[in-house]
């Protein structure tokens, strides 16, 4: 059942594991004779040693890690279920590792890779703006799932599965413009963001431009950095400020559904109504957008398909069936009760 | 840095790891001389072998597993964050393992215990109705967190942290009765449930009885077994059926907030209003109950405190500071906009 390990080789050779490790790694502290004997046994047994000396003290494991930024985002819950199912189907084990907002996920991945001897990594969510040199420190295959990358990144350097955040965001804002709205606020990521937040904001700007609507920076509302990003609380607080500013708007596009829910609450609390006073739209396709009252117009990301494709690509990489792949799924504009045509 | 392993002992002795393992485990296939030599080396080096032969091929790990039923329940997200932080603070590593609704969490735990060489386990959520003999198969300390146990279980046999599900449920239904409601429906677990669902249902029955209100079984609505339990969808579908049944009621108590959100949606879709036509109350204290429109009356469970105490007890058990402990936190009745006094 289990494949041969270095421990088995050591046993056959009648030497310690460290000696076998030295033979494999051309370590100076081993006689040529012992080394030749060990290499002969390795060859006879078709044993494939692992590359990393650090790994030699560990037994073989087949583990995939999913590194997730923002585990409280319900968007990821369904994806995690799919990851787990698919990874188990491949007879691999599954580690779920949360990464804090202020943690560097590559550093976490490098540590985990050493510690758990991973076969592959899925990065889920978050901003991804690491330099190429850093990404190269990862020695196992990885796939970025629902992480938008800015165009500066060479697609030859990584694999990814996501929707086209620019295009889907454009689709939503274009829809709001077609409803006759001209004063459309956006709840988006801080301008320092270079990932999905930026892409969705760029889609907003382009849609406005294509409808001949000048950008009003007073309607560009960034999430608070001190509050959990993309959360209901963040949408609530930022929308309260927007309403208090007195700047006129008739529609609001939030770059996540949780932000949109928070925005609706702030509007209701101010004595105004969704959609009669303000149309509100979100992004992601969370269940709550259906169950909210009114139901919230959103872009549904096909989470199950994205998760399944992520694992398919990861295993193709592990099995060296390809070098890199990028898969983009279409989102779906779900028109619900929170958006209505502009009224004079 | 790292403590001595069996691999180091094998090296010192000039034998294979398996030989060391045989010496430690009194395996017949080892000569008395070799065994004596190895045991001498072990003693000289103050090496503490692990008990399980299966473990001998693995390097030392200090790992806590959190086994969670229903990872899609947002109630657990915040708890998981706390678990992770507290476990890392103890310099242990952390495995999050999801258990399917139809999986036996004890069997999953036993497998994981062998596989990952755990030091402790947290069981999070779900029904817990295993026989004592099964629980005894767990050889590492464990704590049940937010899992209600029926009184048949001897508290001497396990440790737990939770709210008093019976009492908190009683508190909510008592509050609805004091608002003048007599026809109070409940959305609850299937009657086969023996855990928190049962406890919350018992609290409902007792509160009705204490207010002299006879139980109307037509107002006892059980979640659908084929839909994810405690979910918005389940609350939605079951409430649609209740409304369609024509059975009169003026208030509805859902045993989870997600169920309550689904119930509100079904009521709005039927052309009725919350709270004007029906008062609706939930249980858990999810963020969404604040952001929903109307905001939803609920019992807030102190999730951070529950999670912290769970880890504190687990490490006390690991460090043999005690045998078993049970900690019950009070919930808080959060009166919001979804419940109003009964109107003729």
XYZ file of C-alpha atoms in Angstrom:
688
model
C 0.000 0.000 0.000
C 2.502 2.611 1.120
C 5.317 3.405 -1.264
C 8.933 2.834 -0.262
C 10.457 5.447 1.985
C 13.982 6.403 2.879
C 13.450 4.511 6.096
C 13.007 1.298 4.140
C 16.175 2.003 2.147
C 18.093 2.608 5.372
C 16.868 -0.688 6.715
C 17.862 -2.640 3.613
C 21.307 -1.015 3.616
C 21.777 -1.522 7.337
C 22.599 2.133 7.823
C 20.912 5.101 9.420
C 18.471 7.336 7.605
C 20.887 10.235 7.771
C 23.466 8.179 5.909
C 20.995 7.515 3.125
C 20.171 11.198 3.049
C 23.874 12.017 2.725
C 24.270 9.584 -0.146
C 21.341 11.095 -2.015
C 22.491 14.644 -1.436
C 26.198 14.160 -2.197
C 27.044 15.164 1.327
C 30.842 15.079 1.964
C 30.563 13.123 5.241
C 30.040 9.744 3.652
C 32.531 7.297 2.166
C 32.370 6.632 -1.564
C 31.882 2.925 -0.879
C 28.877 3.388 1.408
C 27.429 5.888 -1.019
C 27.809 3.499 -3.960
C 26.183 0.699 -1.984
C 23.218 2.868 -0.986
C 22.723 4.224 -4.505
C 22.732 0.665 -5.826
C 19.971 -0.323 -3.373
C 18.008 2.790 -4.288
C 18.279 1.952 -7.949
C 17.386 -1.733 -7.474
C 14.302 -0.761 -5.531
C 13.212 1.942 -7.940
C 13.133 4.310 -5.020
C 12.590 7.953 -5.978
C 14.128 10.177 -3.347
C 12.656 13.562 -2.639
C 14.677 16.619 -3.502
C 14.610 18.460 -0.274
C 16.965 17.335 2.458
C 14.510 18.695 4.964
C 11.907 16.306 3.719
C 14.002 13.262 4.330
C 13.083 12.933 7.931
C 9.409 12.808 7.119
C 7.243 10.031 5.909
C 5.501 10.398 2.583
C 2.353 12.464 2.600
C -0.010 13.497 -0.116
C -1.361 16.765 1.076
C -2.895 19.767 -0.631
C -3.145 23.014 1.296
C -5.810 25.609 0.691
C -4.652 29.020 1.908
C -7.562 31.325 2.420
C -7.667 35.045 3.055
C -10.810 36.143 4.809
C -12.311 32.891 6.089
C -15.292 34.826 7.390
C -16.350 35.589 3.824
C -19.253 33.214 3.173
C -18.339 33.272 -0.501
C -15.558 30.806 0.278
C -17.598 28.341 2.308
C -19.109 26.551 -0.659
C -15.777 26.537 -2.454
C -14.078 24.921 0.511
C -16.648 22.132 0.481
C -15.918 21.463 -3.184
C -12.149 21.601 -2.660
C -12.397 19.099 0.123
C -14.565 16.697 -1.824
C -12.396 16.851 -4.934
C -9.129 16.533 -3.011
C -10.436 13.518 -1.111
C -11.560 11.947 -4.367
C -7.934 12.139 -5.496
C -6.944 10.337 -2.271
C -5.015 13.348 -1.078
C -5.460 14.898 2.314
C -6.521 18.442 2.747
C -5.243 21.245 4.958
C -7.183 24.453 5.309
C -4.928 27.305 6.399
C -6.303 30.723 7.119
C -4.088 33.702 6.341
C -4.585 36.967 8.195
C -5.242 40.138 6.230
C -1.836 41.446 7.190
C 0.045 38.179 6.661
C 2.052 37.451 3.553
C 0.452 34.352 2.035
C 3.597 33.364 0.147
C 5.590 33.264 3.357
C 2.872 31.227 5.009
C 2.880 28.891 1.993
C 6.656 28.452 2.075
C 6.544 27.537 5.755
C 3.674 25.138 5.240
C 5.395 23.575 2.266
C 8.405 22.744 4.401
C 6.380 21.721 7.407
C 3.721 19.569 5.784
C 5.543 18.528 2.636
C 2.748 19.665 0.397
C 2.097 18.408 -3.093
C 0.157 21.463 -4.141
C -1.364 24.717 -2.963
C -4.564 26.601 -3.694
C -4.522 30.311 -2.905
C -8.046 31.480 -2.290
C -9.085 35.120 -2.213
C -7.119 38.146 -1.154
C -4.803 40.494 -2.937
C -1.933 39.004 -4.884
C 0.820 41.430 -5.623
C 4.011 39.520 -4.972
C 7.140 39.934 -6.994
C 8.133 37.171 -9.342
C 11.200 36.301 -7.273
C 8.986 35.568 -4.320
C 6.579 33.360 -6.245
C 9.580 31.400 -7.485
C 10.319 30.358 -3.925
C 7.306 28.100 -4.085
C 8.535 24.720 -5.210
C 5.200 22.909 -5.548
C 2.417 23.611 -8.061
C -0.162 26.177 -7.048
C -3.310 27.731 -8.468
C -4.773 31.148 -7.691
C -8.515 30.779 -7.249
C -10.799 33.836 -7.395
C -7.767 36.077 -7.117
C -7.595 38.777 -9.747
C -4.097 39.499 -11.026
C -3.150 42.820 -12.506
C -1.832 42.681 -16.088
C 1.761 43.397 -14.996
C 1.968 39.751 -14.042
C 3.171 37.425 -16.741
C 0.502 34.724 -17.195
C 3.320 32.329 -18.021
C 4.329 32.447 -14.391
C 1.221 31.142 -12.673
C -2.141 29.389 -13.056
C -5.503 30.844 -12.145
C -9.248 30.301 -12.116
C -11.691 33.161 -11.682
C -14.302 35.304 -13.332
C -13.218 38.339 -15.338
C -13.638 40.875 -12.561
C -13.261 43.846 -14.906
C -15.808 42.567 -17.384
C -18.382 41.422 -14.808
C -18.155 44.709 -12.968
C -18.563 46.532 -16.280
C -21.652 44.407 -16.944
C -23.281 45.506 -13.696
C -22.522 49.211 -14.039
C -23.576 49.136 -17.685
C -26.892 47.639 -16.521
C -27.353 50.426 -13.941
C -26.596 53.045 -16.624
C -29.141 51.453 -18.944
C -31.707 51.789 -16.164
C -31.117 55.529 -16.530
C -28.923 56.052 -13.473
C -26.228 58.689 -13.908
C -25.152 59.259 -10.322
C -23.828 55.840 -9.421
C -21.767 55.469 -6.253
C -19.292 52.619 -5.833
C -18.195 50.887 -2.623
C -14.808 49.497 -3.470
C -11.391 48.521 -2.159
C -8.850 51.122 -1.061
C -7.072 52.661 -4.055
C -3.856 50.932 -2.979
C -5.467 47.612 -3.897
C -4.057 46.005 -7.029
C -6.265 42.939 -7.259
C -9.999 42.198 -7.654
C -10.905 45.500 -5.990
C -8.930 47.405 -8.608
C -10.304 45.331 -11.490
C -13.898 45.850 -10.373
C -13.272 49.567 -9.940
C -11.756 49.763 -13.446
C -14.873 48.065 -14.831
C -17.006 50.715 -13.128
C -14.934 53.545 -14.591
C -15.027 52.082 -18.094
C -18.811 51.554 -18.048
C -19.372 55.146 -16.905
C -17.015 56.413 -19.626
C -18.773 54.369 -22.305
C -22.071 55.933 -21.241
C -20.526 59.420 -21.324
C -20.856 59.843 -17.544
C -17.953 61.720 -15.961
C -16.391 60.094 -12.892
C -17.401 61.857 -9.659
C -14.716 61.055 -7.129
C -17.049 61.955 -4.279
C -19.093 58.870 -5.219
C -16.036 56.591 -5.057
C -16.232 55.212 -1.516
C -13.404 53.031 -0.276
C -13.718 50.400 2.408
C -12.228 51.293 5.769
C -8.892 49.582 6.258
C -9.457 49.145 9.985
C -12.683 47.164 9.449
C -12.742 43.645 8.019
C -12.567 44.027 4.256
C -15.584 43.220 2.067
C -17.740 42.808 5.213
C -21.289 43.922 5.953
C -19.932 46.207 8.647
C -17.617 47.920 6.171
C -20.457 48.510 3.705
C -22.649 49.814 6.502
C -20.133 52.319 7.857
C -18.992 53.590 4.449
C -22.580 54.044 3.228
C -23.492 55.936 6.403
C -20.675 58.360 5.571
C -21.776 58.654 1.955
C -25.334 59.465 3.007
C -24.100 61.961 5.577
C -21.909 63.689 2.959
C -25.020 64.894 1.139
C -23.512 63.984 -2.241
C -26.385 63.026 -4.531
C -26.645 59.555 -6.010
C -29.456 57.278 -7.168
C -27.678 53.954 -7.441
C -24.912 52.235 -5.520
C -22.701 49.410 -6.750
C -20.901 47.495 -3.996
C -18.030 45.287 -5.154
C -19.171 42.472 -2.838
C -22.565 41.239 -1.679
C -21.694 41.621 1.975
C -20.849 45.280 1.356
C -24.201 45.626 -0.454
C -26.110 44.181 2.514
C -24.399 46.651 4.838
C -25.201 49.473 2.397
C -28.899 48.549 2.311
C -29.027 48.575 6.098
C -27.468 52.037 6.271
C -30.009 53.303 3.711
C -32.979 51.837 5.608
C -31.701 53.240 8.891
C -31.472 56.714 7.333
C -35.209 56.504 6.655
C -34.760 55.959 2.932
C -35.703 52.905 0.910
C -34.107 50.358 -1.400
C -34.959 50.430 -4.308
C -37.378 53.407 -4.223
C -34.763 55.949 -3.174
C -31.585 54.103 -4.087
C -30.939 51.129 -6.304
C -28.286 48.859 -4.757
C -26.282 46.125 -6.499
C -23.678 43.679 -5.226
C -21.184 41.191 -6.601
C -20.543 37.479 -5.849
C -23.931 35.788 -5.785
C -24.134 34.917 -2.084
C -27.306 33.147 -0.923
C -28.174 36.113 1.259
C -28.777 38.296 -1.810
C -31.767 36.079 -2.579
C -33.016 35.990 1.027
C -32.509 39.679 1.770
C -35.579 41.916 1.632
C -35.572 43.296 -1.006
C -33.575 40.634 -2.843
C -30.324 42.147 -4.117
C -29.223 42.375 -7.751
C -25.792 40.810 -8.095
C -23.240 39.089 -10.321
C -23.300 35.385 -9.533
C -19.890 33.755 -9.658
C -20.150 30.033 -10.481
C -18.388 28.962 -7.286
C -18.736 25.211 -7.696
C -17.348 25.282 -11.236
C -14.511 27.597 -10.211
C -13.574 25.312 -7.324
C -13.725 22.139 -9.427
C -11.622 23.663 -12.191
C -9.089 24.899 -9.638
C -8.511 21.352 -8.422
C -8.451 19.954 -11.965
C -5.715 22.394 -12.970
C -3.778 21.808 -9.765
C -3.673 18.064 -10.362
C -2.747 18.555 -14.009
C 0.184 20.607 -12.745
C 1.079 18.000 -10.130
C 0.956 15.274 -12.771
C 2.982 17.501 -15.098
C 0.292 17.394 -17.754
C 0.856 21.082 -18.426
C 2.835 24.110 -17.360
C 0.298 26.829 -16.665
C -3.366 27.406 -17.306
C -5.836 30.215 -16.893
C -9.528 29.609 -16.837
C -12.079 32.373 -16.766
C -15.711 31.603 -16.023
C -18.536 33.925 -16.994
C -20.524 35.528 -14.178
C -24.274 35.886 -14.362
C -26.158 39.145 -13.879
C -28.971 38.289 -11.455
C -31.560 41.034 -11.693
C -33.524 41.202 -8.476
C -35.685 43.672 -6.539
C -32.999 46.068 -5.277
C -32.513 47.836 -8.621
C -35.177 49.752 -10.561
C -35.130 52.308 -13.396
C -34.140 55.860 -12.527
C -37.118 58.045 -11.585
C -37.023 61.840 -11.981
C 16.056 22.787 18.284
C 13.958 19.774 17.373
C 13.716 17.090 19.993
C 15.323 13.736 19.395
C 13.481 11.339 17.161
C 13.615 7.636 16.562
C 15.627 8.433 13.431
C 18.371 9.950 15.563
C 18.381 6.886 17.811
C 18.648 4.632 14.743
C 21.611 6.643 13.538
C 23.426 6.488 16.859
C 22.831 2.751 17.072
C 23.800 2.190 13.460
C 20.571 0.287 12.828
C 17.416 0.942 10.868
C 14.439 2.750 12.265
C 12.362 -0.396 12.116
C 14.856 -2.120 14.367
C 14.536 0.651 16.931
C 10.794 0.371 16.663
C 11.016 -3.358 17.298
C 13.192 -2.811 20.332
C 10.761 -0.331 21.817
C 7.736 -2.474 21.092
C 9.162 -5.792 22.247
C 8.740 -7.205 18.778
C 9.939 -10.834 18.523
C 12.052 -10.249 15.383
C 14.992 -8.664 17.139
C 17.884 -10.224 19.021
C 18.140 -9.608 22.758
C 21.614 -8.117 22.281
C 20.551 -5.574 19.678
C 17.541 -4.706 21.747
C 19.630 -4.151 24.888
C 22.053 -1.952 22.947
C 19.235 0.161 21.532
C 17.465 0.539 24.873
C 20.743 1.652 26.439
C 21.153 4.347 23.800
C 17.553 5.425 24.287
C 18.093 5.704 28.018
C 21.388 7.583 27.683
C 19.786 10.088 25.365
C 16.669 10.550 27.486
C 14.641 9.675 24.446
C 10.924 9.248 25.122
C 9.458 6.896 22.554
C 5.856 7.270 21.567
C 3.471 4.515 22.429
C 1.955 3.787 19.115
C 3.986 1.755 16.672
C 2.131 3.468 13.868
C 3.515 6.768 15.007
C 7.103 5.687 14.878
C 7.569 6.523 11.271
C 6.455 10.070 11.814
C 8.249 13.073 13.150
C 6.977 14.738 16.278
C 4.021 17.034 15.773
C 1.990 19.176 18.093
C -1.324 19.364 16.382
C -4.857 20.155 17.464
C -7.701 19.202 15.152
C -10.980 21.057 15.014
C -13.722 18.840 13.587
C -16.607 20.858 12.343
C -20.056 19.798 11.222
C -21.629 22.256 8.832
C -18.736 24.483 7.770
C -21.173 26.580 5.750
C -22.763 27.783 8.978
C -21.398 31.325 9.414
C -21.812 30.887 13.149
C -18.596 28.872 13.160
C -16.457 31.271 11.137
C -15.674 33.593 14.006
C -15.049 30.664 16.331
C -12.567 29.136 13.910
C -10.623 32.387 13.856
C -10.380 32.342 17.630
C -9.410 28.666 17.725
C -6.650 29.274 15.252
C -5.268 32.275 17.096
C -5.331 30.541 20.477
C -3.836 27.301 19.169
C -1.018 29.180 17.439
C -0.357 31.103 20.626
C 0.253 27.748 22.305
C 2.756 26.924 19.522
C 0.611 24.096 18.309
C -0.456 23.643 14.735
C -4.063 23.563 13.737
C -6.013 21.285 11.432
C -9.528 22.148 10.399
C -11.450 19.067 9.357
C -14.955 19.271 8.012
C -17.296 16.402 8.771
C -20.203 15.687 6.475
C -23.709 15.623 7.895
C -23.862 11.890 7.328
C -20.345 11.124 8.578
C -19.617 9.829 12.047
C -17.358 12.426 13.642
C -15.879 9.960 16.126
C -14.737 7.693 13.318
C -13.253 10.685 11.494
C -11.521 11.715 14.714
C -10.070 8.262 15.312
C -8.635 8.174 11.787
C -7.237 11.662 12.117
C -5.751 10.841 15.495
C -3.763 7.999 13.946
C -2.892 9.855 10.793
C -1.842 13.208 12.200
C -0.793 12.185 15.675
C -3.036 14.707 17.352
C -2.592 16.099 20.831
C -6.186 17.191 21.183
C -9.506 17.551 19.421
C -12.284 20.119 19.388
C -15.672 18.933 18.169
C -17.624 21.862 16.849
C -21.343 21.766 16.142
C -23.496 18.894 15.092
C -25.376 16.212 16.928
C -23.520 14.189 19.486
C -25.213 10.960 20.311
C -22.439 8.391 20.450
C -22.302 5.572 22.911
C -19.787 5.713 25.694
C -17.811 2.792 24.271
C -17.233 4.751 21.110
C -16.100 7.893 22.874
C -13.640 5.777 24.806
C -11.857 4.930 21.572
C -10.542 8.471 21.520
C -7.186 8.418 23.214
C -6.429 12.144 23.226
C -8.246 14.884 25.148
C -11.225 16.481 23.450
C -13.779 19.196 24.134
C -17.290 19.499 22.710
C -17.882 23.102 21.727
C -21.425 24.400 21.111
C -22.685 20.836 21.064
C -25.623 20.190 23.328
C -25.563 16.825 25.065
C -28.682 15.118 26.250
C -28.798 14.360 29.968
C -28.325 10.618 29.403
C -24.656 11.339 28.970
C -22.562 11.227 32.088
C -20.810 14.606 32.428
C -17.903 12.736 33.993
C -17.143 11.308 30.576
C -16.464 14.432 28.554
C -15.774 18.178 28.599
C -17.913 20.840 26.987
C -18.395 24.547 26.417
C -21.701 25.992 25.217
C -24.708 28.050 26.145
C -27.619 26.383 27.900
C -29.688 25.698 24.804
C -32.769 24.763 26.791
C -32.657 27.853 28.970
C -31.839 30.315 26.158
C -34.604 28.928 23.992
C -36.982 29.169 26.947
C -35.916 32.809 27.361
C -36.866 33.633 23.778
C -40.216 31.877 23.786
C -41.031 33.345 27.190
C -40.318 36.785 25.698
C -42.679 36.098 22.758
C -45.384 34.934 25.179
C -44.948 38.092 27.244
C -45.513 40.096 24.048
C -48.958 38.489 24.043
C -48.366 35.878 21.360
C -50.195 32.596 21.895
C -49.879 30.976 18.479
C -46.113 30.613 18.245
C -44.718 28.385 15.536
C -41.251 26.816 15.874
C -38.808 25.899 13.108
C -36.710 23.185 14.655
C -34.636 20.066 14.065
C -36.233 16.767 13.071
C -37.691 14.980 16.101
C -34.999 12.319 15.775
C -32.434 14.936 16.812
C -31.037 14.468 20.302
C -28.774 17.477 20.567
C -29.144 21.289 20.430
C -32.243 20.971 18.247
C -33.947 18.856 20.894
C -32.819 21.102 23.744
C -34.116 24.221 22.019
C -37.395 22.493 21.247
C -37.721 21.432 24.889
C -37.189 25.059 25.944
C -40.013 26.092 23.600
C -42.368 23.474 25.044
C -41.573 24.406 28.622
C -42.101 28.142 28.027
C -45.463 27.498 26.387
C -46.470 25.220 29.269
C -45.454 27.813 31.862
C -47.659 30.365 30.094
C -50.542 27.894 29.988
C -50.431 27.622 26.201
C -51.165 24.124 24.890
C -48.724 22.735 22.337
C -50.133 22.780 18.793
C -48.220 20.163 16.840
C -49.247 21.782 13.576
C -47.046 24.723 14.536
C -44.021 22.494 15.150
C -42.194 22.632 11.817
C -39.156 20.437 11.348
C -36.302 21.183 8.974
C -36.214 19.109 5.814
C -33.597 16.384 6.067
C -32.737 16.601 2.372
C -31.832 20.313 2.622
C -28.733 21.557 4.440
C -29.663 21.732 8.098
C -30.074 25.080 9.859
C -29.760 26.885 6.497
C -31.661 29.843 5.060
C -33.023 27.561 2.368
C -34.415 25.165 4.945
C -36.137 27.979 6.839
C -37.534 29.344 3.598
C -38.994 26.063 2.374
C -40.442 25.017 5.743
C -42.051 28.430 6.293
C -43.573 28.361 2.823
C -45.234 25.077 3.794
C -46.402 26.462 7.119
C -47.960 29.487 5.413
C -49.575 27.252 2.803
C -51.031 24.992 5.512
C -53.320 27.804 6.621
C -52.592 27.059 10.295
C -52.840 30.355 12.156
C -49.869 31.800 14.000
C -48.657 35.274 14.952
C -45.060 34.578 15.913
C -42.377 32.216 14.702
C -39.295 31.101 16.601
C -36.548 29.620 14.428
C -33.852 27.672 16.290
C -31.116 29.303 14.180
C -30.693 32.756 12.645
C -30.230 31.372 9.160
C -33.560 29.578 9.465
C -35.098 32.867 10.657
C -33.764 34.756 7.612
C -35.270 32.131 5.308
C -38.558 32.349 7.234
C -38.696 36.150 6.823
C -38.139 35.805 3.088
C -40.984 33.293 2.755
C -43.279 35.626 4.694
C -42.394 38.651 2.519
C -42.845 36.629 -0.642
C -46.321 35.579 0.485
C -47.263 39.260 0.560
C -47.204 39.461 4.351
C -44.915 41.487 6.550
C -42.435 40.996 9.386
C -43.202 42.126 12.058
C -46.649 43.536 11.255
C -48.199 40.195 10.333
C -45.735 37.847 11.972
C -43.095 38.353 14.619
C -39.959 36.315 13.801
C -37.106 35.425 16.170
C -33.860 33.527 15.636
C -31.047 32.046 17.706
C -27.235 32.446 17.526
C -26.538 36.144 17.099
C -25.156 36.134 13.544
C -24.162 39.519 12.101
C -26.872 39.202 9.456
C -29.596 39.512 12.111
C -28.441 43.088 12.665
C -28.124 43.889 8.930
C -31.361 42.232 7.831
C -34.328 44.526 7.193
C -36.067 44.378 9.603
C -33.303 43.500 12.037
C -34.038 40.140 13.652
C -34.562 39.464 17.361
C -32.182 36.707 18.456
C -30.232 35.067 21.257
C -26.604 36.103 20.930
C -24.148 33.355 21.820
C -20.819 34.759 23.048
C -18.806 33.007 20.333
C -15.400 34.486 21.139
C -15.676 33.596 24.814
C -16.944 30.106 24.009
C -14.060 29.503 21.607
C -11.426 30.821 24.026
C -12.755 28.733 26.892
C -12.833 25.651 24.657
C -9.108 25.980 23.992
C -8.352 26.777 27.627
C -10.086 23.591 28.773
C -8.482 21.513 26.023
C -4.987 22.579 27.077
C -5.807 22.014 30.726
C -6.768 18.471 29.743
C -3.624 18.049 27.630
C -1.501 19.283 30.518
C -3.443 17.010 32.863
C -4.483 19.904 35.050
C -7.949 18.385 35.342
C -10.123 15.517 34.267
C -13.274 17.039 32.826
C -14.905 20.435 32.800
C -18.184 21.922 31.651
C -18.597 25.596 31.081
C -21.898 27.215 30.236
C -22.013 30.786 29.002
C -25.139 32.918 29.195
C -26.723 33.993 25.917
C -28.122 37.467 25.458
C -31.647 38.247 24.259
C -31.194 40.868 21.532
C -34.557 42.548 21.009
C -34.709 43.973 17.509
C -37.336 45.062 14.974
C -38.670 41.665 13.869
C -40.758 41.087 17.004
C -43.627 43.282 18.251
C -46.497 42.840 20.714
C -49.450 40.743 19.606
C -52.161 42.833 17.922
C -55.799 41.721 17.848
